[in-house]
Short mmCIF file of C-alpha atoms and ligand atoms in Angstrom, two decimals:
data_model
loop_
_atom_site.label_atom_id
_atom_site.label_comp_id
_atom_site.label_asym_id
_atom_site.label_seq_id
_atom_site.Cartn_x
_atom_site.Cartn_y
_atom_site.Cartn_z
CA MET A 25 -2.13 13.28 11.26
CA ALA A 26 -2.63 17.45 11.29
CA VAL A 27 -0.43 18.69 9.31
CA LYS A 28 0.36 22.73 10.46
CA VAL A 29 1.05 25.41 7.89
CA VAL A 30 2.92 28.69 8.55
CA VAL A 31 2.54 30.71 5.91
CA LEU A 32 5.03 33.83 5.67
CA VAL A 33 2.97 36.97 3.68
CA GLY A 34 2.81 40.92 2.71
CA GLY A 35 -0.18 42.04 1.28
CA VAL A 36 -2.86 41.57 -1.73
CA GLY A 37 -0.83 38.60 -3.28
CA GLY A 38 0.44 36.88 -0.03
CA ALA A 39 -3.72 36.83 1.01
CA LYS A 40 -4.78 35.05 -2.20
CA LEU A 41 -2.68 32.27 -1.14
CA ALA A 42 -3.51 32.92 2.41
CA TYR A 43 -7.12 32.92 1.51
CA GLY A 44 -6.67 29.27 -0.50
CA LEU A 45 -5.37 27.73 2.36
CA ALA A 46 -7.69 28.88 4.76
CA ARG A 47 -10.24 27.06 2.59
CA VAL A 48 -8.82 23.51 2.90
CA LEU A 49 -6.87 23.44 5.95
CA PRO A 50 -8.81 23.21 9.51
CA PRO A 51 -8.19 27.01 11.15
CA GLU A 52 -6.62 25.25 14.12
CA ASP A 53 -3.50 24.02 11.40
CA LEU A 54 -2.99 27.39 9.76
CA THR A 55 -0.79 30.14 10.95
CA VAL A 56 -0.66 33.45 8.93
CA ILE A 57 2.92 35.58 9.72
CA VAL A 58 2.67 39.30 7.99
CA ASN A 59 4.63 41.64 7.57
CA THR A 60 4.49 45.03 9.56
CA GLY A 61 6.99 47.11 7.88
CA ASP A 62 4.41 48.89 6.04
CA ASP A 63 3.02 49.97 9.39
CA PHE A 64 2.48 53.78 9.32
CA TRP A 65 1.01 56.77 11.87
CA HIS A 66 -1.68 58.50 9.66
CA TYR A 67 -3.51 61.36 11.75
CA GLY A 68 -2.63 59.62 15.03
CA LEU A 69 -4.08 56.37 13.94
CA ARG A 70 -1.84 52.82 13.69
CA ILE A 71 -2.56 51.42 10.15
CA CYS A 72 -1.34 48.02 9.60
CA PRO A 73 -1.82 47.48 6.15
CA ASP A 74 -0.76 44.11 5.02
CA LEU A 75 -2.33 42.84 8.82
CA ASP A 76 -5.34 44.48 7.76
CA THR A 77 -5.54 42.85 4.21
CA ILE A 78 -5.04 39.51 5.40
CA LEU A 79 -7.94 39.82 7.99
CA TYR A 80 -10.23 41.72 5.69
CA THR A 81 -9.59 38.25 3.28
CA LEU A 82 -10.16 35.65 5.84
CA ALA A 83 -13.36 37.52 7.24
CA GLU A 84 -14.00 37.57 3.88
CA VAL A 85 -14.89 41.24 4.04
CA VAL A 86 -12.18 42.94 1.55
CA ASP A 87 -12.85 45.07 -1.12
CA LYS A 88 -12.54 42.29 -3.91
CA SER A 89 -11.70 45.16 -6.58
CA ASN A 90 -8.59 46.54 -4.28
CA GLY A 91 -7.70 43.61 -2.60
CA TRP A 92 -7.48 45.87 0.16
CA GLY A 93 -10.02 47.86 2.58
CA VAL A 94 -13.32 46.71 3.30
CA GLY A 95 -15.99 46.55 0.49
CA GLY A 96 -19.08 48.37 -0.10
CA ASP A 97 -17.20 50.72 2.19
CA THR A 98 -17.85 54.72 2.30
CA VAL A 99 -14.99 57.61 2.26
CA HIS A 100 -17.16 60.30 4.00
CA LEU A 101 -14.40 60.44 6.73
CA LEU A 102 -12.18 61.62 3.50
CA ASP A 103 -14.41 63.73 2.07
CA ALA A 104 -14.49 65.80 5.34
CA LEU A 105 -10.97 66.10 5.71
CA ARG A 106 -10.69 67.00 1.93
CA ARG A 107 -13.16 70.01 2.86
CA TYR A 108 -10.42 70.88 5.22
CA GLY A 109 -7.79 71.25 2.27
CA GLU A 110 -6.36 67.87 3.41
CA ASP A 111 -4.10 66.07 0.36
CA THR A 112 -5.96 62.66 1.04
CA TRP A 113 -3.41 60.51 -0.71
CA PHE A 114 -4.09 57.08 1.85
CA ARG A 115 -7.77 56.33 1.12
CA LEU A 116 -9.25 55.48 4.42
CA GLY A 117 -12.72 54.05 3.95
CA ASP A 118 -15.05 54.67 6.95
CA GLN A 119 -15.17 51.28 8.34
CA ASP A 120 -11.43 50.59 8.33
CA VAL A 121 -11.08 53.44 9.91
CA ALA A 122 -12.97 51.86 13.05
CA THR A 123 -10.31 49.05 12.61
CA HIS A 124 -7.31 52.02 13.01
CA LEU A 125 -8.99 53.67 15.62
CA LEU A 126 -9.45 51.04 18.08
CA ARG A 127 -6.01 49.33 17.08
CA THR A 128 -4.57 52.67 18.52
CA HIS A 129 -6.77 52.72 21.61
CA TRP A 130 -5.69 49.33 22.04
CA LEU A 131 -1.76 50.26 21.40
CA ARG A 132 -2.29 53.21 24.08
CA GLU A 133 -3.25 50.99 26.50
CA GLU A 134 -0.40 48.91 26.13
CA GLN A 135 -1.68 45.83 24.58
CA THR A 136 0.37 44.12 21.98
CA LEU A 137 0.00 43.90 18.16
CA THR A 138 -0.37 40.60 18.70
CA ALA A 139 -3.37 40.15 20.86
CA ILE A 140 -5.33 43.29 19.28
CA THR A 141 -4.75 41.09 15.97
CA ALA A 142 -5.93 38.49 17.48
CA ARG A 143 -9.11 40.66 19.01
CA LEU A 144 -9.99 42.27 15.26
CA ALA A 145 -9.58 38.45 14.05
CA ALA A 146 -11.88 37.07 16.53
CA ALA A 147 -14.44 39.88 16.32
CA LEU A 148 -15.03 39.41 12.50
CA GLY A 149 -14.92 35.42 13.03
CA VAL A 150 -11.63 34.66 11.45
CA ARG A 151 -10.11 31.61 13.16
CA VAL A 152 -7.04 31.24 11.47
CA THR A 153 -4.65 32.21 13.42
CA ILE A 154 -2.83 35.84 12.03
CA LEU A 155 0.59 36.61 13.79
CA PRO A 156 2.33 39.84 13.00
CA MET A 157 5.77 39.10 12.44
CA THR A 158 6.96 41.45 15.68
CA ASP A 159 5.40 43.75 18.33
CA GLU A 160 8.16 46.09 17.89
CA PRO A 161 7.82 49.09 14.88
CA VAL A 162 9.54 48.48 12.39
CA ALA A 163 9.21 50.66 9.32
CA THR A 164 10.28 50.12 5.69
CA MET A 165 12.43 52.74 4.28
CA VAL A 166 12.52 53.47 0.88
CA ASN A 167 15.75 55.77 -0.13
CA THR A 168 15.05 56.95 -3.75
CA VAL A 169 16.64 58.73 -6.41
CA GLU A 170 13.69 61.45 -6.86
CA TYR A 171 12.96 61.86 -3.33
CA GLY A 172 15.38 60.91 -1.03
CA GLU A 173 14.55 58.45 1.58
CA ILE A 174 10.76 58.11 2.38
CA THR A 175 8.27 55.70 3.83
CA PHE A 176 7.06 52.55 2.03
CA GLN A 177 2.92 53.79 1.97
CA GLU A 178 4.73 57.44 1.23
CA TYR A 179 6.99 54.98 -2.15
CA PHE A 180 3.99 52.99 -2.72
CA VAL A 181 0.42 54.77 -2.35
CA ARG A 182 1.75 58.28 -2.57
CA TYR A 183 4.16 58.16 -5.68
CA ARG A 184 2.45 54.61 -7.20
CA TRP A 185 5.84 53.15 -7.08
CA GLN A 186 7.45 55.46 -9.72
CA PRO A 187 10.04 56.56 -7.80
CA THR A 188 13.63 55.13 -8.46
CA VAL A 189 14.95 52.87 -5.92
CA LYS A 190 18.26 52.82 -4.92
CA SER A 191 18.40 51.08 -1.65
CA LEU A 192 15.87 49.80 1.41
CA ARG A 193 16.44 49.95 4.87
CA LEU A 194 14.03 48.55 7.49
CA ASP A 195 14.16 51.06 10.51
CA GLY A 196 13.67 49.62 14.09
CA ILE A 197 14.64 45.94 13.08
CA GLU A 198 17.36 46.07 15.42
CA GLN A 199 15.05 46.29 18.20
CA ALA A 200 12.40 44.37 16.97
CA ARG A 201 11.97 40.73 19.23
CA MET A 202 10.27 38.19 17.83
CA THR A 203 7.35 36.88 19.52
CA ASP A 204 6.48 33.60 21.70
CA ALA A 205 3.57 32.89 18.97
CA VAL A 206 5.86 33.64 15.86
CA CYS A 207 8.60 31.57 17.33
CA HIS A 208 5.83 28.86 18.45
CA ALA A 209 4.23 28.68 15.07
CA ILE A 210 7.75 28.05 13.32
CA GLU A 211 8.94 25.27 15.74
CA GLN A 212 5.50 23.51 15.40
CA ALA A 213 5.19 23.82 11.65
CA ASP A 214 5.00 20.52 9.13
CA ILE A 215 5.33 22.99 6.13
CA ILE A 216 6.70 26.75 5.86
CA LEU A 217 5.46 28.34 2.96
CA ILE A 218 6.30 32.22 1.76
CA GLY A 219 3.30 33.79 -0.16
CA PRO A 220 3.56 35.33 -3.98
CA SER A 221 4.33 38.34 -1.86
CA ASN A 222 7.09 40.86 -2.89
CA PRO A 223 10.29 39.08 -1.50
CA TRP A 224 12.34 42.29 -1.11
CA LEU A 225 9.35 44.58 0.22
CA SER A 226 7.43 42.40 2.43
CA ILE A 227 9.50 39.08 2.85
CA ASP A 228 12.30 40.53 3.72
CA PRO A 229 11.25 42.46 6.98
CA ILE A 230 9.75 39.63 8.16
CA LEU A 231 13.11 36.93 7.57
CA SER A 232 14.51 39.95 9.33
CA VAL A 233 13.44 39.60 12.34
CA PRO A 234 16.49 39.21 14.81
CA GLY A 235 16.67 35.08 15.22
CA LEU A 236 13.81 34.67 12.44
CA ARG A 237 15.43 33.61 9.46
CA THR A 238 17.68 31.45 11.44
CA LEU A 239 14.86 29.48 12.91
CA VAL A 240 12.79 29.09 9.48
CA GLU A 241 16.44 27.74 7.94
CA SER A 242 16.99 25.07 11.27
CA ARG A 243 13.45 23.15 10.31
CA PRO A 244 14.29 20.11 8.80
CA ILE A 245 10.67 20.50 7.02
CA PRO A 246 9.69 21.58 3.41
CA ARG A 247 10.04 25.35 3.37
CA VAL A 248 8.62 26.27 -0.24
CA ALA A 249 8.34 29.52 -1.64
CA VAL A 250 5.57 30.73 -4.41
CA THR A 251 6.48 32.92 -6.92
CA PRO A 252 5.38 36.56 -7.40
CA ILE A 253 7.44 36.59 -10.43
CA VAL A 254 5.61 35.31 -13.85
CA GLY A 255 7.05 35.38 -17.39
CA GLY A 256 9.61 38.15 -16.45
CA ARG A 257 6.50 40.29 -14.78
CA ALA A 258 5.25 40.98 -11.50
CA LEU A 259 1.99 39.34 -10.69
CA LYS A 260 0.92 42.71 -8.87
CA GLY A 261 2.87 45.45 -7.53
CA PRO A 262 6.38 46.79 -7.86
CA ALA A 263 8.27 43.49 -7.77
CA ALA A 264 9.85 43.42 -11.43
CA LYS A 265 10.58 47.26 -11.15
CA LEU A 266 12.01 47.09 -8.34
CA MET A 267 13.91 43.68 -9.17
CA VAL A 268 15.55 45.66 -11.74
CA GLU A 269 16.43 48.90 -9.92
CA LEU A 270 17.78 46.41 -7.36
CA GLY A 271 20.33 44.74 -10.15
CA TYR A 272 18.60 41.78 -10.73
CA ASN A 273 17.13 40.00 -13.36
CA PRO A 274 13.20 39.95 -12.77
CA SER A 275 12.97 36.13 -12.77
CA PRO A 276 11.68 33.36 -10.51
CA LEU A 277 15.32 32.03 -10.59
CA ALA A 278 16.55 35.69 -8.87
CA VAL A 279 13.66 35.14 -6.33
CA ALA A 280 14.49 31.78 -5.69
CA ASP A 281 18.32 33.14 -5.47
CA HIS A 282 17.23 35.56 -3.26
CA TYR A 283 15.82 32.91 -0.61
CA GLY A 284 18.73 30.97 -0.62
CA SER A 285 19.19 28.41 2.03
CA VAL A 286 15.28 29.96 3.89
CA ILE A 287 13.56 27.75 1.51
CA ASN A 288 14.15 23.85 0.24
CA GLY A 289 11.07 24.28 -2.42
CA PHE A 290 10.16 26.58 -5.16
CA VAL A 291 6.82 26.65 -6.95
CA TYR A 292 6.97 29.06 -10.14
CA ASP A 293 4.58 29.64 -12.93
CA ARG A 294 3.89 26.71 -15.46
CA SER A 295 4.03 29.27 -18.06
CA ASP A 296 7.97 29.94 -17.67
CA GLY A 297 8.19 26.21 -18.92
CA GLN A 298 10.41 23.93 -16.62
CA LEU A 299 12.93 25.14 -14.65
CA SER A 300 15.54 23.14 -12.68
CA MET A 301 16.88 24.90 -9.50
CA PRO A 302 20.01 23.31 -7.92
CA LEU A 303 19.47 21.68 -4.29
CA LEU A 304 15.69 22.58 -4.37
CA HIS A 305 12.51 20.78 -5.02
CA THR A 306 10.50 22.40 -7.59
CA ALA A 307 7.20 22.38 -9.46
CA GLY A 308 5.22 24.83 -11.78
CA PHE A 309 1.69 25.36 -11.32
CA GLU A 310 -1.25 28.00 -12.40
CA THR A 311 0.20 30.52 -9.88
CA ILE A 312 -1.76 33.64 -11.24
CA MET A 313 -5.02 33.30 -8.45
CA LYS A 314 -7.59 35.75 -9.87
CA THR A 315 -11.34 33.67 -8.80
CA GLU A 316 -11.48 32.14 -5.42
CA ASN A 317 -11.19 28.48 -6.94
CA ASP A 318 -7.63 29.29 -8.18
CA LYS A 319 -6.65 30.26 -4.73
CA ILE A 320 -8.31 27.03 -3.53
CA PHE A 321 -6.61 25.18 -6.31
CA LEU A 322 -3.26 26.27 -6.16
CA ALA A 323 -3.48 25.71 -1.99
CA GLU A 324 -3.80 22.28 -2.63
CA THR A 325 -2.01 21.47 -5.46
CA VAL A 326 0.89 23.20 -3.66
CA LEU A 327 0.27 21.50 -0.16
CA GLN A 328 -0.39 18.02 -2.04
CA TRP A 329 3.26 18.18 -4.18
CA ILE A 330 4.79 18.67 -0.84
CA LYS A 331 3.31 15.76 0.78
CA ASP A 332 4.26 13.60 -2.20
CA TRP A 333 7.92 14.80 -2.17
CA HIS A 334 7.99 14.53 1.81
CA SER A 335 6.02 11.93 2.26
CA ILE A 336 3.57 13.60 5.08
CA GLN A 337 0.98 11.91 5.56
CA ALA A 338 -2.40 13.94 6.02
N1 LIG B 418 -3.37 51.19 -1.61
C1 LIG B 418 -3.44 52.33 -2.57
O1 LIG B 418 -2.72 52.06 -3.57
N2 LIG B 418 -3.94 52.98 -2.26
C2 LIG B 418 -4.62 53.30 -0.88
O2 LIG B 418 -4.85 54.50 -0.64
C3 LIG B 418 -4.44 52.74 -0.43
C4 LIG B 418 -4.90 52.81 1.01
C5 LIG B 418 -5.06 51.85 1.96
C6 LIG B 418 -5.76 52.26 3.58
C7 LIG B 418 -6.08 50.67 4.50
C8 LIG B 418 -5.28 49.64 4.16
O3 LIG B 418 -4.99 48.71 4.88
C9 LIG B 418 -4.58 49.50 2.79
C10 LIG B 418 -4.66 50.81 1.91
N3 LIG B 418 -3.70 50.54 0.70
C11 LIG B 418 -3.80 51.02 -0.54
C12 LIG B 418 -2.69 49.05 0.41
C13 LIG B 418 -1.70 49.02 1.48
O4 LIG B 418 -1.35 50.53 1.19
C14 LIG B 418 -0.95 47.94 0.36
O5 LIG B 418 -1.29 47.40 -0.69
C15 LIG B 418 0.45 47.40 1.02
O6 LIG B 418 0.87 48.36 2.15
C16 LIG B 418 1.11 46.68 0.12
O7 LIG B 418 1.48 45.55 0.47
#
């Protein structure tokens, strides 16, 4: 029996688990729902960093050292912009720009982000379904001590997530609608996973799309998050620093607690010892994914563990 898996992800961290899942599941059984709160306009181009990170990772063209952008890409466009005196704080590779150009062109033709993402994925040979969390623009705004409210990419890339965060706001979230594709995928899923992405910056925007959190919570199936916090530190990026600034202890327990009734299972890193969390199925596995084999192993291990506790027959 086929097991349909939906995974909610942000960028680089979530892409690793999505990659592992894509290697162990038939493409028709995997749907990746991606945060679009990081999306922004830059030089008139619509840039969707997390969607592209997932797309390039699953297409096996991602820059492996950064985890984003296209491997081996050149930066002639950035060099030319610099000659005009521009501050090129957001690094855009030349091949990557083709993605943004085409996406922007198709958006101007009033195609949806869902349809555009499907076209880009098909062209790159990706058969797994990649879905933006919504077709409406939503922007994660970061209220900082140093610069006031700034866009996510200014916070993350321009200031290298060093500003102190006071609060977060999702601009446009009230107008965002759950797409039919996202709704259908969640309704049909046998397992819902949350990747080891930043709960506040990457997963909360997805769960905040009106109706989405309630729909996930209503599904009587395994709903399992994988920790992005190991040994009190973030696997990548600002998760632990942000947790402290928002008043949380950076621990796997705090992450599980934050997801609350969205999840009924939680995977933490085995180096954190034996953790038990009331009302949750928990397991400690090797969650740090450095190599291709690590990604495949974690995906396989998590799926097998879920099948064992939920007696789902593969
Ligand atoms: N991340 C950086 O740290 N610096 C960059 O200059 C940068 C450029 C960039 C261009 C295209 C793209 O799709 C992603 C890019 N990223 C860059 C990654 C990205 O902004 C973040 O990793 C995510 O938004 C956080 O999930």
